[in-house]
Short mmCIF file of N, CA and C in Angstrom, two decimals:
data_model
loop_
_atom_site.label_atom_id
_atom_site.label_comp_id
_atom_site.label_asym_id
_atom_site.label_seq_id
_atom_site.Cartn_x
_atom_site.Cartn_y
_atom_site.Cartn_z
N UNK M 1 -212.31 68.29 140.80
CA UNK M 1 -213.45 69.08 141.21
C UNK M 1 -213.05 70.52 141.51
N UNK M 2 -213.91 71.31 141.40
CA UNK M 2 -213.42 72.68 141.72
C UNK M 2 -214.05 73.18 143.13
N UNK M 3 -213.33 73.98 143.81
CA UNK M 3 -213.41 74.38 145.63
C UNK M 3 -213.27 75.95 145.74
N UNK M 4 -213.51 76.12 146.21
CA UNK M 4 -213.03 78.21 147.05
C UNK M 4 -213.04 77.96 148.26
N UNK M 5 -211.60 78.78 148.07
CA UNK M 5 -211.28 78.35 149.78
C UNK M 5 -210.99 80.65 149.71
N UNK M 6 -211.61 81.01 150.93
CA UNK M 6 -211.43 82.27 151.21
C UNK M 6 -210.18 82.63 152.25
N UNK M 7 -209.62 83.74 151.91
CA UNK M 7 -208.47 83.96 152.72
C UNK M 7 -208.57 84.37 154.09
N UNK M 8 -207.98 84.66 154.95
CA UNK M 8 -208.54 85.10 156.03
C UNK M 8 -208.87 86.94 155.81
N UNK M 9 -209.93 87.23 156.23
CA UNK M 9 -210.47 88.48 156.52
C UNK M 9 -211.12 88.75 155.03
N UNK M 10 -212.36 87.11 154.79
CA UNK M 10 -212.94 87.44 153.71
C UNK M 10 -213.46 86.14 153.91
N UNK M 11 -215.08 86.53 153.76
CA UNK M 11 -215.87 85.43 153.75
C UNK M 11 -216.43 85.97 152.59
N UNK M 12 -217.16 84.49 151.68
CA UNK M 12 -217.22 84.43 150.58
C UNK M 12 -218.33 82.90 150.60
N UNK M 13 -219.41 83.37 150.02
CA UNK M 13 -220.50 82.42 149.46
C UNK M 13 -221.24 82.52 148.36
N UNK M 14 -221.67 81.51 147.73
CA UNK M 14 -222.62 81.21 146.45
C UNK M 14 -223.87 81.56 146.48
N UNK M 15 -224.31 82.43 145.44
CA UNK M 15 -225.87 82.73 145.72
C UNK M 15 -226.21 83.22 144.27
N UNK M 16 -227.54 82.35 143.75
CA UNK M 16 -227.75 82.65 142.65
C UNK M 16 -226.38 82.80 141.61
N UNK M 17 -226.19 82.06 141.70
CA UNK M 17 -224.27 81.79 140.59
C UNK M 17 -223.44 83.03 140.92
N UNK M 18 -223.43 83.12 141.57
CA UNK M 18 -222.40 84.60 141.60
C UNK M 18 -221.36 83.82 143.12
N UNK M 19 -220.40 84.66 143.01
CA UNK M 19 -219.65 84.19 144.35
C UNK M 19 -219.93 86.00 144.49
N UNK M 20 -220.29 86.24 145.91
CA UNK M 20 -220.66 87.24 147.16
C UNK M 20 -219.70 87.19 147.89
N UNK M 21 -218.67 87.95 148.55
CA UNK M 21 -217.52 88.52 149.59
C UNK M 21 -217.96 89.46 149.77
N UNK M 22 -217.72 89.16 151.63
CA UNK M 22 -217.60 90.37 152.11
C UNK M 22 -216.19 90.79 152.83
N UNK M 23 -215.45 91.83 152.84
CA UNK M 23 -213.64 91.74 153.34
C UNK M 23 -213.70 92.31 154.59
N UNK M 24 -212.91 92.10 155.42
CA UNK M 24 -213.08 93.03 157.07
C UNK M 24 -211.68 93.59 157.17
N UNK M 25 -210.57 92.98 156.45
CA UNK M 25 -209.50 93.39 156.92
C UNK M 25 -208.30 92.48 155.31
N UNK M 26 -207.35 93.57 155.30
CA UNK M 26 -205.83 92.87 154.95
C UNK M 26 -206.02 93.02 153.48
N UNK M 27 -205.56 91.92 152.49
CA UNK M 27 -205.61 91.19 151.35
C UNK M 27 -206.42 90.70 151.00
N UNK M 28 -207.66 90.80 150.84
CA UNK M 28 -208.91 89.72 150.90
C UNK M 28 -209.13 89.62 149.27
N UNK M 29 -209.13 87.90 149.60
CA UNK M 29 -209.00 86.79 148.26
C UNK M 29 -209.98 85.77 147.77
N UNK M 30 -210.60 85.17 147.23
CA UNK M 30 -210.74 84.12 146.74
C UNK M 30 -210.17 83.03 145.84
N UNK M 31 -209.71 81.57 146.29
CA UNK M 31 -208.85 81.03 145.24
C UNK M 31 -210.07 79.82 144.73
N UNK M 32 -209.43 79.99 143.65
CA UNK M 32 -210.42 79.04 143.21
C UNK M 32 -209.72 77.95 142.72
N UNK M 33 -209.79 76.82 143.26
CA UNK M 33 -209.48 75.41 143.38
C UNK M 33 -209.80 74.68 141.67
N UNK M 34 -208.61 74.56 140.70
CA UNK M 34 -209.56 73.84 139.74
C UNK M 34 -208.96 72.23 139.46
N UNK M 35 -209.83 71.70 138.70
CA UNK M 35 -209.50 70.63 138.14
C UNK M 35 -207.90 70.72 137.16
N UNK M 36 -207.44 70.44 136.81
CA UNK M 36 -205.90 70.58 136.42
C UNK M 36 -206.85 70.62 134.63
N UNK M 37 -206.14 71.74 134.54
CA UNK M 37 -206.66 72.14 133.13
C UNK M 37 -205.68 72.75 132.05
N UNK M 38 -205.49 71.71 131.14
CA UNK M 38 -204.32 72.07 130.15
C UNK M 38 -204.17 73.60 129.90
N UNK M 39 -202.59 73.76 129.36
CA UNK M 39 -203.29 75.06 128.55
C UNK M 39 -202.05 75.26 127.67
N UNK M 40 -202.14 75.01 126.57
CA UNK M 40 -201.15 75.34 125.53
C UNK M 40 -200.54 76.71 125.13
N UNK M 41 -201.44 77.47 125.50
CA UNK M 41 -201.74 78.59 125.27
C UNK M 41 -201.74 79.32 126.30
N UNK M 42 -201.45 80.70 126.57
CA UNK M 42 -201.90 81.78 128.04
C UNK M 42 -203.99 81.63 127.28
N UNK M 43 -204.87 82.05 128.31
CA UNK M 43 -205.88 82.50 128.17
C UNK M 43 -206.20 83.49 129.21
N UNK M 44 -207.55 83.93 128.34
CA UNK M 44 -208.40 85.22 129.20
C UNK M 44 -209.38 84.60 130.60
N UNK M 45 -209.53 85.27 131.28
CA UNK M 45 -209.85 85.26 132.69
C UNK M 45 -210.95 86.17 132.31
N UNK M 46 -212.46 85.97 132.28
CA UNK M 46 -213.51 86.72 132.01
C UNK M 46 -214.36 86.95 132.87
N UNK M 47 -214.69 87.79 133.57
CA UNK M 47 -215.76 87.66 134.75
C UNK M 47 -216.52 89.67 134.68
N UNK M 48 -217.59 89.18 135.14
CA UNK M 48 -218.14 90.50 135.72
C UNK M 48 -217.96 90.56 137.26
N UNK M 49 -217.96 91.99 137.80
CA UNK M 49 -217.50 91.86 139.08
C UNK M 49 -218.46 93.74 139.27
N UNK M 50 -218.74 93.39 140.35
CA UNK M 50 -219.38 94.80 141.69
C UNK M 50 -218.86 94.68 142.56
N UNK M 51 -218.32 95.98 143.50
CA UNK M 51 -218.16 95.70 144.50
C UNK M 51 -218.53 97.61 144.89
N UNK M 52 -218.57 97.72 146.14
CA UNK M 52 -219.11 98.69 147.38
C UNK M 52 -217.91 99.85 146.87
N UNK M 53 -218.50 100.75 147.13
CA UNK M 53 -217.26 102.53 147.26
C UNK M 53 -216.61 102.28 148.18
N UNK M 54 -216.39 101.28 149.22
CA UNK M 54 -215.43 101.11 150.36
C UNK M 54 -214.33 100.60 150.15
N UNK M 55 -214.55 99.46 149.02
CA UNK M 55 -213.41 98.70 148.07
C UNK M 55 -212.22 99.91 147.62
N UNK M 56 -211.50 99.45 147.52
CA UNK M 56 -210.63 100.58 146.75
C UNK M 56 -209.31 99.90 146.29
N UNK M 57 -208.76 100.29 145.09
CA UNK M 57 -207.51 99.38 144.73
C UNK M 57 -207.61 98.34 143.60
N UNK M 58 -206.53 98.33 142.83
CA UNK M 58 -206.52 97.49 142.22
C UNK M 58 -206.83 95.72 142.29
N UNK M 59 -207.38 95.14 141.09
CA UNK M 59 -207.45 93.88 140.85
C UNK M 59 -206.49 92.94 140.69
N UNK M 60 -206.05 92.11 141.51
CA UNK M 60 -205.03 90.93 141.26
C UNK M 60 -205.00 89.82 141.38
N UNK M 61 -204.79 88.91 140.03
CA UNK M 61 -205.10 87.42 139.85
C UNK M 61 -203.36 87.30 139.70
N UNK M 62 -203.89 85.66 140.53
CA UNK M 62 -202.37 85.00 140.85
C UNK M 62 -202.55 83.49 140.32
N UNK M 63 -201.50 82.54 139.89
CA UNK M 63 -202.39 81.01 139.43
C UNK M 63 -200.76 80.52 139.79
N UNK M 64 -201.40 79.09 139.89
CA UNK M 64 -200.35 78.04 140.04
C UNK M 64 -200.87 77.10 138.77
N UNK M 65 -199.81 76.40 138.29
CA UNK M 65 -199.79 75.55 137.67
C UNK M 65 -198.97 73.88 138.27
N UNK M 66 -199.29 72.69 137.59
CA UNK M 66 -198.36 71.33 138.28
C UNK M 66 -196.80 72.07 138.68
N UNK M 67 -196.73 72.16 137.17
CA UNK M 67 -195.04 72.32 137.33
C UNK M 67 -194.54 73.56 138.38
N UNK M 68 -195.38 74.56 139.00
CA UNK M 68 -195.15 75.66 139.26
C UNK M 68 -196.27 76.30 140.51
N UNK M 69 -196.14 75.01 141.30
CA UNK M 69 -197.27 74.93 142.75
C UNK M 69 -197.54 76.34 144.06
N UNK M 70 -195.99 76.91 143.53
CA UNK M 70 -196.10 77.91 144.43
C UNK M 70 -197.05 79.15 144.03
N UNK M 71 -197.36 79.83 145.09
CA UNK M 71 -197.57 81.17 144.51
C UNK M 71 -196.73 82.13 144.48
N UNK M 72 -196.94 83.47 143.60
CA UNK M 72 -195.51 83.83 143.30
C UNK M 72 -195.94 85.29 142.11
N UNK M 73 -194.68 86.01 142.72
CA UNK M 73 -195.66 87.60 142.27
C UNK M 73 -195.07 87.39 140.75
N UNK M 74 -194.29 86.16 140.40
CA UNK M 74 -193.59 85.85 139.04
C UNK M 74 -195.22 85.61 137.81
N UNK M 75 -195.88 85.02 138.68
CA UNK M 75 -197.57 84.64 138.49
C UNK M 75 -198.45 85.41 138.83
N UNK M 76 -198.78 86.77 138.23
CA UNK M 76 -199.37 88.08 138.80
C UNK M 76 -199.79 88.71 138.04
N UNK M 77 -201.48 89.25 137.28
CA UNK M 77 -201.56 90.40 137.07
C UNK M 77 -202.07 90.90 137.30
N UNK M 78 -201.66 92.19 137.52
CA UNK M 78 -203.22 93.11 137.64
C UNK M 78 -203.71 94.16 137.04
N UNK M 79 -204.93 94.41 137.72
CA UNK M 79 -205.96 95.46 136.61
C UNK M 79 -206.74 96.50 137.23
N UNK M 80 -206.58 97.12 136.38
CA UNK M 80 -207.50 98.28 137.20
C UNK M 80 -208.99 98.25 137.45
N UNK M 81 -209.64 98.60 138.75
CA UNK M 81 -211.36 97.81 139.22
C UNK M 81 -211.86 99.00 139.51
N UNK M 82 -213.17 99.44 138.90
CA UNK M 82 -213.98 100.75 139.39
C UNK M 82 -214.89 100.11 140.25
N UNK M 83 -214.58 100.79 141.47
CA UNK M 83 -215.16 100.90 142.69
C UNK M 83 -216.46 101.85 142.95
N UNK M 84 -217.73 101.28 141.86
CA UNK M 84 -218.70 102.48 142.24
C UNK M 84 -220.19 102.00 142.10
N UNK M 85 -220.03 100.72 142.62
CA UNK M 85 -221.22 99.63 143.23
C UNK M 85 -222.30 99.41 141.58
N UNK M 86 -221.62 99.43 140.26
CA UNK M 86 -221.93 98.80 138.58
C UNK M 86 -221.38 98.07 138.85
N UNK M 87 -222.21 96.97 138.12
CA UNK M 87 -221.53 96.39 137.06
C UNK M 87 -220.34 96.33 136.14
N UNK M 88 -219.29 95.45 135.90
CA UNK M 88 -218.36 95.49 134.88
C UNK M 88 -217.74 94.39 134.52
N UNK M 89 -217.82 94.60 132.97
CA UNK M 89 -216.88 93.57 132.59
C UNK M 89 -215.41 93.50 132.81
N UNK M 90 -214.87 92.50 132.86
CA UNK M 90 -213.05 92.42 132.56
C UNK M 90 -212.78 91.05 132.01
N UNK M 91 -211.23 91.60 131.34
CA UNK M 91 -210.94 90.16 130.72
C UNK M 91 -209.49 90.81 131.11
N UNK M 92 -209.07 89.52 131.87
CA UNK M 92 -207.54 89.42 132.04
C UNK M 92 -206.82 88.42 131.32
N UNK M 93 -205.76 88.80 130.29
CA UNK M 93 -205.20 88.01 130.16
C UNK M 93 -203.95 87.15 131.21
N UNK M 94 -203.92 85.79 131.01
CA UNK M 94 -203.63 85.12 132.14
C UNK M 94 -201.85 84.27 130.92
N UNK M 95 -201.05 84.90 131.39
CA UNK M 95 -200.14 84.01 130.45
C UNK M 95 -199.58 83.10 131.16
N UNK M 96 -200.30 82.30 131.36
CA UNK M 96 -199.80 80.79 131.80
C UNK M 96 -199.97 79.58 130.69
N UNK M 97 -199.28 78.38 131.17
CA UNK M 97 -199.28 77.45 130.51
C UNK M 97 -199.17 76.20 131.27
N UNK M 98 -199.27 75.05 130.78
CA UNK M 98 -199.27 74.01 131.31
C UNK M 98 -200.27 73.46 132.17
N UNK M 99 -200.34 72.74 132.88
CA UNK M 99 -201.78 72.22 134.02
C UNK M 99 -201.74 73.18 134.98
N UNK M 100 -203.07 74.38 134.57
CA UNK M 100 -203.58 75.36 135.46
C UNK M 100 -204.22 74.54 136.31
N UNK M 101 -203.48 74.74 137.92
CA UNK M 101 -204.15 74.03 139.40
C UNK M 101 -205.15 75.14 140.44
N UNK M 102 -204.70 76.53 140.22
CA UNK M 102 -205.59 77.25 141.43
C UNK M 102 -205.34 78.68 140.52
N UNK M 103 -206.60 79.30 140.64
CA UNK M 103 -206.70 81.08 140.35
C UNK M 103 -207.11 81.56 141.87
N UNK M 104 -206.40 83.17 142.41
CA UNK M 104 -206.58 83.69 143.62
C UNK M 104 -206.99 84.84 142.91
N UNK M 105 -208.19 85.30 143.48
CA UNK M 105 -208.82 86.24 142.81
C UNK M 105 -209.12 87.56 144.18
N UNK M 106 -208.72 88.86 143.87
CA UNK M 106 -208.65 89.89 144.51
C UNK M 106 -209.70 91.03 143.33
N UNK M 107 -210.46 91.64 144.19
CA UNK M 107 -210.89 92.52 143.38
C UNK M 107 -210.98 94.10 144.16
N UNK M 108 -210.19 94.30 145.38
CA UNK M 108 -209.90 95.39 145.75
C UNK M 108 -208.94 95.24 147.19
N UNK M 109 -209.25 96.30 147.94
CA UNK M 109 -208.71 95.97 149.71
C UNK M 109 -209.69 96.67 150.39
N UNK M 110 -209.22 96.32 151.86
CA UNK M 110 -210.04 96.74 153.57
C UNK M 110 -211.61 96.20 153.21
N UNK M 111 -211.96 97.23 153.76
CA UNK M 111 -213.33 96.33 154.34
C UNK M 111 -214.49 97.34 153.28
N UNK M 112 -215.29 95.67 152.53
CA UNK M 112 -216.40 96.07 151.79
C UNK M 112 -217.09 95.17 150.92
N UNK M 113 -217.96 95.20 150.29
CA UNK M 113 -218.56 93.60 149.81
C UNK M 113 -217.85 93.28 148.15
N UNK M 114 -218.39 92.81 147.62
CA UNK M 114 -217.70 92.57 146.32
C UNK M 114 -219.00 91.43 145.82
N UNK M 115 -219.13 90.92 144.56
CA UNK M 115 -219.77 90.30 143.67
C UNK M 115 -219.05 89.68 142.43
N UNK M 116 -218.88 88.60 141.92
CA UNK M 116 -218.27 88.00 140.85
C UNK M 116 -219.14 87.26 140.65
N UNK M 117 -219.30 87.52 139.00
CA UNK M 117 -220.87 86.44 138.39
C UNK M 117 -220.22 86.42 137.06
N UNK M 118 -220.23 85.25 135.97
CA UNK M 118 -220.21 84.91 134.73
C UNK M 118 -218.31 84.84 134.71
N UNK M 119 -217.97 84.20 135.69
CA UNK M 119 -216.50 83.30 136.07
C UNK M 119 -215.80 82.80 135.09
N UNK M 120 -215.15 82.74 133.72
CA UNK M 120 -214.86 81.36 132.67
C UNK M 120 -213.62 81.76 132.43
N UNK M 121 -212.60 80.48 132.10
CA UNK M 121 -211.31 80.78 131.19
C UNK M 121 -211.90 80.88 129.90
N UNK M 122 -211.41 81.56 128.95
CA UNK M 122 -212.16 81.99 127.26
C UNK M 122 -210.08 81.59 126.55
N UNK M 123 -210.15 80.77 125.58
CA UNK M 123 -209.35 80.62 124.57
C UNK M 123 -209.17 81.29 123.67
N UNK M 124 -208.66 82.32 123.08
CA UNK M 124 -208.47 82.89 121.32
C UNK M 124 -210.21 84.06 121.47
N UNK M 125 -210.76 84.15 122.72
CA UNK M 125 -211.78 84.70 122.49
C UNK M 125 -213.05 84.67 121.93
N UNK M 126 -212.99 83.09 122.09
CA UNK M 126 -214.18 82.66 121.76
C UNK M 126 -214.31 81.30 122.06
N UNK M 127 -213.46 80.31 122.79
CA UNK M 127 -213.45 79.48 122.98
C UNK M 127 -213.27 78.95 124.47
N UNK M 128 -214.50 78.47 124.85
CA UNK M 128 -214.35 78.74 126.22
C UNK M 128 -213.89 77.62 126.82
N UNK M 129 -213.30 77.16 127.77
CA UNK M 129 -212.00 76.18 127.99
C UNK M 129 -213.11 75.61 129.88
N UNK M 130 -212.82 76.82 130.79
CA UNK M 130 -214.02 76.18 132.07
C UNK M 130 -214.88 77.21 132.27
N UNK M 131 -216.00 77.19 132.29
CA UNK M 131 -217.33 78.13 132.90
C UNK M 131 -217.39 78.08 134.20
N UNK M 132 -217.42 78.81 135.11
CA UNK M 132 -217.60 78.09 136.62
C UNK M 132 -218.94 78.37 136.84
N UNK M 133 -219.66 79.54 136.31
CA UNK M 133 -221.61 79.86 136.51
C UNK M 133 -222.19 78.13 136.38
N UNK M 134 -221.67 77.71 135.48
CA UNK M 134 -222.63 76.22 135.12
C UNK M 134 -222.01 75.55 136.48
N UNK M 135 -221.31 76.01 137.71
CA UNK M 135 -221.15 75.02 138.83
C UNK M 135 -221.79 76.24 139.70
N UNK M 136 -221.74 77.20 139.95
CA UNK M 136 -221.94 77.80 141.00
C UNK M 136 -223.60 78.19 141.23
N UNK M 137 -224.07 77.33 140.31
CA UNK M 137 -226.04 77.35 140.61
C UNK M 137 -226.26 76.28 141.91
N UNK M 138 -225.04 76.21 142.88
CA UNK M 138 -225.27 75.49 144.24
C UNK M 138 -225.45 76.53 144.80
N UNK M 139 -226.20 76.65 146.24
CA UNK M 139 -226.12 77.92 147.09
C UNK M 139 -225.12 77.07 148.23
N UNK M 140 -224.25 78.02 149.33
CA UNK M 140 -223.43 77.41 150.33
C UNK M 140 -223.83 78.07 151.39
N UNK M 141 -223.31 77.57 152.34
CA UNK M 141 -222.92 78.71 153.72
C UNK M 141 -221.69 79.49 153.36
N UNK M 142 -221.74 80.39 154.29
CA UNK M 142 -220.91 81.12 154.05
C UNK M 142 -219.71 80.58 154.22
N UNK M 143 -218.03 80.55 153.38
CA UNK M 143 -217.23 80.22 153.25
C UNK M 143 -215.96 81.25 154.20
N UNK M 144 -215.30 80.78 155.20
CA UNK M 144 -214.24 81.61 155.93
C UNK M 144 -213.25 80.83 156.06
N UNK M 145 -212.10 80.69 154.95
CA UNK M 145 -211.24 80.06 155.51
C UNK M 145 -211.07 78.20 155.10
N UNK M 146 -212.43 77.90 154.80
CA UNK M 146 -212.56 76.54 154.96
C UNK M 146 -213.06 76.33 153.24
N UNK M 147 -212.82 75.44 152.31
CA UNK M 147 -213.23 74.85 151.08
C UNK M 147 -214.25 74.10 150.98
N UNK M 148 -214.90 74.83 149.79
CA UNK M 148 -216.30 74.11 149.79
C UNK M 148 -216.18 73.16 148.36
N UNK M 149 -216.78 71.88 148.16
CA UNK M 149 -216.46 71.17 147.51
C UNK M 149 -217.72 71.79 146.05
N UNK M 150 -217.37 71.50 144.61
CA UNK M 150 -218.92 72.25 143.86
C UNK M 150 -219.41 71.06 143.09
N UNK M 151 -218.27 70.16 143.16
CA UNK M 151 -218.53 68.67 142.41
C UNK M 151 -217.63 67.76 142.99
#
């Protein structure tokens, strides 16, 4: 099943398929909990993302895999995020392999809101591997710290 568990100094809830953060302080993250999902291949990390002029800083996705549980800046990339409350696309490539277990998703620092809507791993660029929008049409309470179950 897939979960988001928020880091501390970042609450984070479901609304209308989008995951909503707001950050108050530090590193503020979302990981997203998945089902153990092959991957022969590295794939793209596709999402649209908004966030507030308060945001500032680069984007950084981190993943664990079975064989490779830790987190680890060996498992790191990042990207550059315009901070100017649009819309935008990104596609990160993610070169991992093997049973993908958790993505930690950062889309700036300090204190300010943020938006992530249309979530999916994409294969070869056209082949889409998990959608998370087709789970996140649940609404939650707000998430601090604690994992919310989506199936």
């Amino acid at each position: 099943s897939f979960h988001l568990q928020a880091t501390v100094g970042c609450t984070v809830k479901v609304e209308d398929g989008k995951l909503i953060g707001q950050t108050v302080k530090g590193s503020p993250a979302v990981y997203v909990i998945l089902p153990r999902i092959s991957l022969e291949t590295p794939v793209d990390l596709v999402m649209r993302v908004r966030t507030t002029k308060e945001l500032y800083g680069r984007g950084e996705i981190y993943w664990t895999t079975d064989a490779e549980p830790d987190w680890s800046m060996q498992r790191l990339v990042r990207f550059p995020v315009d901070h100017d409350e649009a819309w935008h696309d990104y596609t990160i490539r993610l070169p991992a392999t093997g049973n993908l277990t958790q993505i930690r998703i950062c889309v700036g620092w300090i204190e300010g809101l943020f938006e992530i809507d249309n979530l999916r791993l994409v294969r070869d660029a056209c082949q889409e591997i998990a959608k998370l929008p087709e789970i996140l049409h649940l609404e939650s309470e707000s998430l601090s710290g604690d994992s919310f179950p989506f199936w």
